[in-house]
PDB file of C-alpha atoms in Angstrom:
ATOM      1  CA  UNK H   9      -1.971  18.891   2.682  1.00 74.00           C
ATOM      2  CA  UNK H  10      -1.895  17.464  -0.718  1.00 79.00           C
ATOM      3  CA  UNK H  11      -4.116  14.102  -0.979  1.00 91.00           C
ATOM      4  CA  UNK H  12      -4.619  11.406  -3.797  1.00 95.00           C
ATOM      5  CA  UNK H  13      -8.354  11.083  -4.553  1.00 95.00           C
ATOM      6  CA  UNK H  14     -10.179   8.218  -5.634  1.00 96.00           C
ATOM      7  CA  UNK H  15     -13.443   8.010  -7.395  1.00 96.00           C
ATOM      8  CA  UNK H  16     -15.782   6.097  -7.014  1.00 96.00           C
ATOM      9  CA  UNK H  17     -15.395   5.426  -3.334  1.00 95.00           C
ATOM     10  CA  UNK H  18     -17.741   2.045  -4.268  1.00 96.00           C
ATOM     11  CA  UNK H  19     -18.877   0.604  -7.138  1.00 97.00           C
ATOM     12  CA  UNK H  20     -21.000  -2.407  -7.847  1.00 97.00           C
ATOM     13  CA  UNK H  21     -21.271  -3.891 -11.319  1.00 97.00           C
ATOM     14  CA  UNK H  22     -22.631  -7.162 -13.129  1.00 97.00           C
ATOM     15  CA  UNK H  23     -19.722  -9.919 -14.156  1.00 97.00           C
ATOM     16  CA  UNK H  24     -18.525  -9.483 -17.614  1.00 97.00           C
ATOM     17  CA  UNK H  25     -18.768  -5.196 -17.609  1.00 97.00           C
ATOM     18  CA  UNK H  26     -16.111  -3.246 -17.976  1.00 97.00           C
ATOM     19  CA  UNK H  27     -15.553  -0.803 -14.999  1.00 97.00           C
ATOM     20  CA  UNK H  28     -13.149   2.196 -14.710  1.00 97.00           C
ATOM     21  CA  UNK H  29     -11.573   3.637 -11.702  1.00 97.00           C
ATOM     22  CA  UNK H  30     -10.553   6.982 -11.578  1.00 97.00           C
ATOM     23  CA  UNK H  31      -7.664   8.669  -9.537  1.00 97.00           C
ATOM     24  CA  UNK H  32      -5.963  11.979  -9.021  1.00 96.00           C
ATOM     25  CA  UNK H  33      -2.718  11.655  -7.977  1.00 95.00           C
ATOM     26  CA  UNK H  34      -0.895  14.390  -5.990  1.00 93.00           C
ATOM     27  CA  UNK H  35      -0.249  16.787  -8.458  1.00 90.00           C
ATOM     28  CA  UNK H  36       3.780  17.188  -8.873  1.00 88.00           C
ATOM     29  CA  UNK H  37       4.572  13.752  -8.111  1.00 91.00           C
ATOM     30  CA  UNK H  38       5.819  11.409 -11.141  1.00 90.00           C
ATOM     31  CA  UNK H  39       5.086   7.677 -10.640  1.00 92.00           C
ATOM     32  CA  UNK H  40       1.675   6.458 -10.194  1.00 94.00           C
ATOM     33  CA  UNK H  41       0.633   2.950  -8.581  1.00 96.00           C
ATOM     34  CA  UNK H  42      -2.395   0.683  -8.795  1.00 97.00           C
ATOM     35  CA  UNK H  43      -3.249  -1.750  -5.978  1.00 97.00           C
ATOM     36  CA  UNK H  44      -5.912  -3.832  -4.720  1.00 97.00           C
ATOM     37  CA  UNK H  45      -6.430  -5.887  -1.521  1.00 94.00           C
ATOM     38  CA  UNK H  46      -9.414  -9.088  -1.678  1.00 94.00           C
ATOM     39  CA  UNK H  47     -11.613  -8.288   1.425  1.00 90.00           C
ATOM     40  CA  UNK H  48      -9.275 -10.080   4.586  1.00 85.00           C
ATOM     41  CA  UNK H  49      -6.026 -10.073   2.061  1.00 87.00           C
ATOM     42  CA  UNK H  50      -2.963  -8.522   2.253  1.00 89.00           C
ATOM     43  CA  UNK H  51      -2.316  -5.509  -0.357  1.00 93.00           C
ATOM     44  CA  UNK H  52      -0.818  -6.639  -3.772  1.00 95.00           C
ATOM     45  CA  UNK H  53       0.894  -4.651  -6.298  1.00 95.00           C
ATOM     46  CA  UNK H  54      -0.963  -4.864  -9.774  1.00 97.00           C
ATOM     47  CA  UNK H  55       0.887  -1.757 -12.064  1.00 96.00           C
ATOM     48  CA  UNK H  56       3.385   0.970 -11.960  1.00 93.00           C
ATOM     49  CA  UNK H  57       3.411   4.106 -14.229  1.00 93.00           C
ATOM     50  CA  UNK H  58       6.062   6.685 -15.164  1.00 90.00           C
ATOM     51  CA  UNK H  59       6.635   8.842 -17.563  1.00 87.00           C
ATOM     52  CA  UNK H  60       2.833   7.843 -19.652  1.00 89.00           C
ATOM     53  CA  UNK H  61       4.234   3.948 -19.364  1.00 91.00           C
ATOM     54  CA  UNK H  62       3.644   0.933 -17.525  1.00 93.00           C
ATOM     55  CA  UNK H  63       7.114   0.333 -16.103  1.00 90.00           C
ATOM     56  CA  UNK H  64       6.117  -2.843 -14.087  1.00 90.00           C
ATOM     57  CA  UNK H  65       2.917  -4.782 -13.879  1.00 92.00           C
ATOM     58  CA  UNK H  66       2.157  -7.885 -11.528  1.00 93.00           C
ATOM     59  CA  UNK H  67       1.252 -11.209 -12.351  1.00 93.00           C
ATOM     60  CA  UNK H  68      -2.270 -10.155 -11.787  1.00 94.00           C
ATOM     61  CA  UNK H  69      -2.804  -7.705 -14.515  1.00 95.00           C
ATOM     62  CA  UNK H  70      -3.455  -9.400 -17.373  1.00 93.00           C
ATOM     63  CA  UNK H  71      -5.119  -8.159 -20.704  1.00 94.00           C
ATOM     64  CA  UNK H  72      -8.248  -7.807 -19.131  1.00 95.00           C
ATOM     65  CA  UNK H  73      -6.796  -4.851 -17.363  1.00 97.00           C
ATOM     66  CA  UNK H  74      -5.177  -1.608 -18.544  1.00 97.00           C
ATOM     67  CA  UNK H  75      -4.088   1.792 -17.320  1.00 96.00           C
ATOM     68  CA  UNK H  76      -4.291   5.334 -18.706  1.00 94.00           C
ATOM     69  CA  UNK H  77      -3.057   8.886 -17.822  1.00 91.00           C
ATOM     70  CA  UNK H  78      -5.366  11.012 -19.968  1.00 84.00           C
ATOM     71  CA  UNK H  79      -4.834  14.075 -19.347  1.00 85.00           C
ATOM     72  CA  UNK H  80      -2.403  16.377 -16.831  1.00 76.00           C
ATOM     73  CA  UNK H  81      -4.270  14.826 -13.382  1.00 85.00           C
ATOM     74  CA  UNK H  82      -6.111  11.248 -13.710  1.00 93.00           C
ATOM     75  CA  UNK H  83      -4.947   8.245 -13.661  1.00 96.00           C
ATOM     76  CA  UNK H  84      -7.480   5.256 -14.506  1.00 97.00           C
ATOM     77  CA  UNK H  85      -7.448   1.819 -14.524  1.00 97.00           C
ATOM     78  CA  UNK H  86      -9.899   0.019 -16.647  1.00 97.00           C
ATOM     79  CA  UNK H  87     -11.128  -3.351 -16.396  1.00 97.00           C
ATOM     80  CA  UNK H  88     -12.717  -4.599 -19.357  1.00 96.00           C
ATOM     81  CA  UNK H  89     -14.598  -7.596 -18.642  1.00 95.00           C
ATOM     82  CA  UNK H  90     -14.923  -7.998 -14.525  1.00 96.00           C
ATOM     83  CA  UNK H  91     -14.989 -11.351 -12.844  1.00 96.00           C
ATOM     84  CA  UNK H  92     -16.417 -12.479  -9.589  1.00 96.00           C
ATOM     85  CA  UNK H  93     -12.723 -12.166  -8.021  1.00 96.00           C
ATOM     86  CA  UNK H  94     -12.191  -8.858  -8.957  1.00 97.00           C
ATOM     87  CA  UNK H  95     -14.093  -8.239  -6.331  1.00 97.00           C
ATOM     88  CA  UNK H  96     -11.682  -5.908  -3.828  1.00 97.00           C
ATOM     89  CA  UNK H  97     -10.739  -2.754  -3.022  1.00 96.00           C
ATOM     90  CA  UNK H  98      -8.238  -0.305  -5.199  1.00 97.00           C
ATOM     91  CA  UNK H  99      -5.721   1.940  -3.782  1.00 97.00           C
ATOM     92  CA  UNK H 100      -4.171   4.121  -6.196  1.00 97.00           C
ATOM     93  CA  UNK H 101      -0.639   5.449  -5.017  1.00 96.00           C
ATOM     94  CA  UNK H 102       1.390   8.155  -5.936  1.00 94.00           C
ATOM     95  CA  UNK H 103       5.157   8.996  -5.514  1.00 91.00           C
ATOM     96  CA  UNK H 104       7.722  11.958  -6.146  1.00 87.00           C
ATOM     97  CA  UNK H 105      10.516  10.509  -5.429  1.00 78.00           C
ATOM     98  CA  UNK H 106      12.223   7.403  -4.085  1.00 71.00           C
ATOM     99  CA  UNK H 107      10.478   7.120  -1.230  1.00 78.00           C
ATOM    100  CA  UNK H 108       7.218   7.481   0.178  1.00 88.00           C
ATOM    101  CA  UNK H 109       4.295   6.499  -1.711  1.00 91.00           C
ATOM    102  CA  UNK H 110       0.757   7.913  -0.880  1.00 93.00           C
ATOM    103  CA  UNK H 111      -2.125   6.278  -1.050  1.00 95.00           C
ATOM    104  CA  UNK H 112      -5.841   7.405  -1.964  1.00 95.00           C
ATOM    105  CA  UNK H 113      -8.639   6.250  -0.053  1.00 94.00           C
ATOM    106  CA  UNK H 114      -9.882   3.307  -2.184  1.00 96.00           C
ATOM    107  CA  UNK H 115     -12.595   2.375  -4.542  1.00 97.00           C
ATOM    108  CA  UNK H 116     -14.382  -0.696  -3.365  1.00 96.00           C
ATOM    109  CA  UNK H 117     -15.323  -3.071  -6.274  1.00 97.00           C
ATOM    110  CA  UNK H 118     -18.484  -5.573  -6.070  1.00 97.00           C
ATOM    111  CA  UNK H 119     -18.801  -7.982  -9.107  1.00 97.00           C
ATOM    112  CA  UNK H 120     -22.121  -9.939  -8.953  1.00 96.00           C
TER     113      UNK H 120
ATOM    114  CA  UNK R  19       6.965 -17.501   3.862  1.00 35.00           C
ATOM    115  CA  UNK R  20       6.682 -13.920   1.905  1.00 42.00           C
ATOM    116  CA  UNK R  21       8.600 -10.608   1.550  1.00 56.00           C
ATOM    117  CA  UNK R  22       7.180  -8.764   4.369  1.00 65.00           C
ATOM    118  CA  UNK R  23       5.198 -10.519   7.490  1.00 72.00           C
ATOM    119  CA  UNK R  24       4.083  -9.396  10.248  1.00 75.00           C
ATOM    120  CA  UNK R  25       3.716 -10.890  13.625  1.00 77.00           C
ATOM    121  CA  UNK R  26       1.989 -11.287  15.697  1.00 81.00           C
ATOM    122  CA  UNK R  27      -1.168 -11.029  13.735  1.00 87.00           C
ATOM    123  CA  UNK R  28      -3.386  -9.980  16.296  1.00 91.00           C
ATOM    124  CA  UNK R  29      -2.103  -8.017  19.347  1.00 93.00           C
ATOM    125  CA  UNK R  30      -5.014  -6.635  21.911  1.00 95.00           C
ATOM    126  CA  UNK R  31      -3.969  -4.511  24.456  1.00 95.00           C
ATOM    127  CA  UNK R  32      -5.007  -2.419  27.720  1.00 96.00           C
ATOM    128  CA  UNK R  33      -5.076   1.985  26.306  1.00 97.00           C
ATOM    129  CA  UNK R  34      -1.802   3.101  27.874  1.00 97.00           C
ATOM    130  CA  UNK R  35       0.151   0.432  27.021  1.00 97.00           C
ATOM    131  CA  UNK R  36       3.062  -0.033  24.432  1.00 97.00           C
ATOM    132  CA  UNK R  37       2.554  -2.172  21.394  1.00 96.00           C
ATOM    133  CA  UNK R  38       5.213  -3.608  19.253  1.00 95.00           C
ATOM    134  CA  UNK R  39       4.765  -5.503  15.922  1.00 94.00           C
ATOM    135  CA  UNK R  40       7.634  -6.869  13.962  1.00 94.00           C
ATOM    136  CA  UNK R  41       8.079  -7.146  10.135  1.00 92.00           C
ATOM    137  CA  UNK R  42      10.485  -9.722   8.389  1.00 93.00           C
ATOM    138  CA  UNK R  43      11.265 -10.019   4.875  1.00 91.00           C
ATOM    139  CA  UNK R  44      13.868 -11.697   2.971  1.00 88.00           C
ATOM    140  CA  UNK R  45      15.506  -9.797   0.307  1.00 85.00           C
ATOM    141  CA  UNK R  46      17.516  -6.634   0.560  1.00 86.00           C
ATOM    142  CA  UNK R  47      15.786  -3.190   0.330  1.00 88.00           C
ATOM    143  CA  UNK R  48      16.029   0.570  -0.100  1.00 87.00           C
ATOM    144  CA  UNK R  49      13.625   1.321   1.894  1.00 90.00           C
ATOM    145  CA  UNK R  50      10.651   0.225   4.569  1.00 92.00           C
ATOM    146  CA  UNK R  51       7.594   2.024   5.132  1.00 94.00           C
ATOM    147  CA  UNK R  52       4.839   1.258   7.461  1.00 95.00           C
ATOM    148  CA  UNK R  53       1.107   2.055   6.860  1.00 95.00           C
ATOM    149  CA  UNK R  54      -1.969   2.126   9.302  1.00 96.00           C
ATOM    150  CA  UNK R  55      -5.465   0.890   8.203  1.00 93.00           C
ATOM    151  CA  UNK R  56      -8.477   1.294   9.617  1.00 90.00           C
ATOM    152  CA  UNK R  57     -11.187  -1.448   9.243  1.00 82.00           C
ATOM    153  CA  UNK R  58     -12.339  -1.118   5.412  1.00 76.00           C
ATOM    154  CA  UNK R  59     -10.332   1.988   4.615  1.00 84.00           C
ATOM    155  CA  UNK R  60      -6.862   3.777   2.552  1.00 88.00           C
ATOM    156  CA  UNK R  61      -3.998   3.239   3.669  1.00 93.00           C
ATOM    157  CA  UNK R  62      -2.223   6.180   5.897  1.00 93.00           C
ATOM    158  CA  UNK R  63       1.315   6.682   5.745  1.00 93.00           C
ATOM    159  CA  UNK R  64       2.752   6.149   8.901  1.00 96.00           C
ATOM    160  CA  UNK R  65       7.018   6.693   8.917  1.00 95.00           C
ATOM    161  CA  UNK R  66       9.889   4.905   6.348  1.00 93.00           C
ATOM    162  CA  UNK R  67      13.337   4.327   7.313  1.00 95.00           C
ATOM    163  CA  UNK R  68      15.530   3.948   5.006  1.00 92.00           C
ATOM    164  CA  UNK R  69      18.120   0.248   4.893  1.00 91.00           C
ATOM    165  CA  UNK R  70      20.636   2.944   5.598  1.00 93.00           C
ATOM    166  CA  UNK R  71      18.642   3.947   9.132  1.00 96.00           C
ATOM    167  CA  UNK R  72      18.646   1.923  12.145  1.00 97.00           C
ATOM    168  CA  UNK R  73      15.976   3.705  14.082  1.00 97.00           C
ATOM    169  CA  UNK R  74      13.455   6.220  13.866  1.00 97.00           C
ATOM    170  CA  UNK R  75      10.675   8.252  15.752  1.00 96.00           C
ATOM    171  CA  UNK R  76       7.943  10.545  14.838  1.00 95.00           C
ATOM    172  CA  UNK R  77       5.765  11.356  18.001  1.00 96.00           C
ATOM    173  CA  UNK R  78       4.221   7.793  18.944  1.00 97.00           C
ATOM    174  CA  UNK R  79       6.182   5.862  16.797  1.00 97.00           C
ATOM    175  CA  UNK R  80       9.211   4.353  17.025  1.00 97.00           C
ATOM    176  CA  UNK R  81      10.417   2.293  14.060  1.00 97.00           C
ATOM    177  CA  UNK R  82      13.978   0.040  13.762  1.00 97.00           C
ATOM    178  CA  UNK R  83      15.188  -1.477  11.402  1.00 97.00           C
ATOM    179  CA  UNK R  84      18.118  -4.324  11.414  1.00 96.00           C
ATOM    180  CA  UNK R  85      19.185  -5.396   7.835  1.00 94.00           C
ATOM    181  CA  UNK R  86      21.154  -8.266   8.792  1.00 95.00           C
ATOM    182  CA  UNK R  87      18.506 -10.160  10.258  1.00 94.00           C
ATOM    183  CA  UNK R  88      15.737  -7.994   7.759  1.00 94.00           C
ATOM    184  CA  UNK R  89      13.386  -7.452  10.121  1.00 94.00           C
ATOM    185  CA  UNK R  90      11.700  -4.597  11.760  1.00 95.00           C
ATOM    186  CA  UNK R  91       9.671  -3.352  14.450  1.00 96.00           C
ATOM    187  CA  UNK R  92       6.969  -0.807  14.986  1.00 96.00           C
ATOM    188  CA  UNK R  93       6.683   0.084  18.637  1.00 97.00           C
ATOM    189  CA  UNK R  94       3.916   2.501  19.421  1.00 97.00           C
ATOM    190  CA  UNK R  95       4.221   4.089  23.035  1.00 97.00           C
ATOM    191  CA  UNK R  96       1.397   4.748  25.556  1.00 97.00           C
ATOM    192  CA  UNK R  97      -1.373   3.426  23.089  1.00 97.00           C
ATOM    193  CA  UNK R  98      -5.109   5.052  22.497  1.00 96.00           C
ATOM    194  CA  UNK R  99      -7.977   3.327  21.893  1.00 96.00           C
ATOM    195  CA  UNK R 100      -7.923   5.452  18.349  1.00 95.00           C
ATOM    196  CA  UNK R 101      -4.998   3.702  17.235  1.00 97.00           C
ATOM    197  CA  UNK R 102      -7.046   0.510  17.235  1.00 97.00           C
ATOM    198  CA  UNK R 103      -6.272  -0.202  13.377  1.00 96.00           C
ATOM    199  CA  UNK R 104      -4.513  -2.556  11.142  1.00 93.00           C
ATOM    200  CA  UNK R 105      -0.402  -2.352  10.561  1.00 94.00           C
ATOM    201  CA  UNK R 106       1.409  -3.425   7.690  1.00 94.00           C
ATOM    202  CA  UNK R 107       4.721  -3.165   6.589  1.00 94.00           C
ATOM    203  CA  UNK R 108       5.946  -2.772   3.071  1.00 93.00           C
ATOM    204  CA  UNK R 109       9.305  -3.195   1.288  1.00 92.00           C
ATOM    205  CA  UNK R 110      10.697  -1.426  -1.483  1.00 87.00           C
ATOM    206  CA  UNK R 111      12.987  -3.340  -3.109  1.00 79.00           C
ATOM    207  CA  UNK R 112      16.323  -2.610  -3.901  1.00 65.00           C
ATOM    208  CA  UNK R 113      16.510  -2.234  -7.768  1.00 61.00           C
ATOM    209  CA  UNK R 114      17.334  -0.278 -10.484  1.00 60.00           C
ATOM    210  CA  UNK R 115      13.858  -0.532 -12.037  1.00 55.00           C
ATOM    211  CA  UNK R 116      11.765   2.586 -11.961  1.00 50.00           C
ATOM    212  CA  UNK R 117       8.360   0.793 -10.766  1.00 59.00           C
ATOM    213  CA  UNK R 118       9.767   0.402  -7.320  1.00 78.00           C
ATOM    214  CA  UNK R 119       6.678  -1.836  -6.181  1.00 88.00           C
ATOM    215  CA  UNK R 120       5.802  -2.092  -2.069  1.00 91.00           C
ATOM    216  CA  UNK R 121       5.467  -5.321  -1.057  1.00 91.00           C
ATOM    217  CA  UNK R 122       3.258  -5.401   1.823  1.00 92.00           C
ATOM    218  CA  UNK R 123       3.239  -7.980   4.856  1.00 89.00           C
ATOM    219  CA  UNK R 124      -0.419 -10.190   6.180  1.00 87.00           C
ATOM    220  CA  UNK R 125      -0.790  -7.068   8.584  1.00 90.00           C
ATOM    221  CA  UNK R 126      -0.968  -6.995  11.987  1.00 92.00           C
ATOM    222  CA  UNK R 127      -4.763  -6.188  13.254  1.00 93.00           C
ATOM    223  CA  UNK R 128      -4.600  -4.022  16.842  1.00 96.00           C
ATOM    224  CA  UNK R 129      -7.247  -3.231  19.268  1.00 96.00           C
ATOM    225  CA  UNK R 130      -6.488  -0.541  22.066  1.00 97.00           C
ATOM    226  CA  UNK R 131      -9.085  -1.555  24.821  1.00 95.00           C
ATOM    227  CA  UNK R 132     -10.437   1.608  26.937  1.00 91.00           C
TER     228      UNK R 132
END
């Protein structure tokens, strides 16, 4: 069964780097999600993508954050200059339709 | 309180046992999905129903929905100590937007005991 993938499954980096996670999304679906969850926290929305633009982004993603389809399969989302509470893990989602999204396993995040 | 909680937000029960969490939310919505998580790991989808939908089952699980008092329920049926995990519902709003955000609930955090 088809499966979004998510790479690095944990990454640890120094406060002020920039960091990108990297996603595949399942392969014919057509709107791609980013979302993170603070260890303890409930999930929150940060950015939606369709058709190569950001069709809705969260009070959360601000300039230091930005999203990228580079090619047919990935699906990134950079953060330029991490902060302590960045710290959390990030689900990329993908959907076909209206309906289900799926979610990839997660990258955990650790800014010291 | 938010779009989406859960309660109760711990439920510990004896394997063999039903367990039943509820979801409420406030605004209307296309759709409602529910998603398992296991301590410190992705989310797995478990069933949506649709605002249309008043009920619905897929082998454990039996989801209902009621839009006029926007809540829901997850009830799963003769539990296993495997399906110790944590539960949260999420809404999909209804809007014409394309970015159809979920909006996820606090969670509720189950333990099957052997």
């Amino acid at each position: 069964e088809p499966e979004v993938t998510q790479t690095p499954s944990h990454q640890v980096t120094q406060m002020g780097q920039e960091v990108i996670l990297r996603c595949v999304p399942i392969s014919n679906h057509l709107y791609f999600y980013w979302y993170r969850q603070i260890l303890g926290q409930k999930v929150e929305f940060l950015v939606s993508f369709y058709n190569n633009e950001i069709s809705e982004k969260s009070e959360i993603f601000d300039d230091q954050f930005s999203v990228e389809r580079p090619d047919g399969s990935n699906f990134t989302l950079k953060i330029r200059s991490t902060k302590l509470e960045d710290s959390a893990m990030y689900f990329c989602a993908s959907r076909k339709g209206w309906e289900t999204q799926y979610f990839g396993p997660g990258t955990r995040l650790l800014v010291l | 309180s938010q779009q989406g909680e859960e309660d109760p937000q711990a439920l510990s029960i004896q394997e063999g046992e039903n367990a039943t969490m509820n979801c409420s939310y406030k605004t209307s919505i296309n759709n409602l999905q529910w998603y398992r998580q296991n301590s410190g790991r992705g989310l797995v989808h478990l069933i949506l129903i649709r605002s249309n939908e008043r009920e619905k089952h897929s082998g454990r699980l039996r989801v209902t929905l009621d839009t006029s008092k926007k809540s829901s329920s997850l009830l799963i049926t003769a539990s296993r100590a495997a399906d110790t995990a944590s539960y949260f519902c999420a809404t999909d709003l209804d809007r014409e937007t394309s970015g159809s955000r979920l909006t996820f609930g606090e969670g509720t955090q189950l333990t099957v005991n052997p």
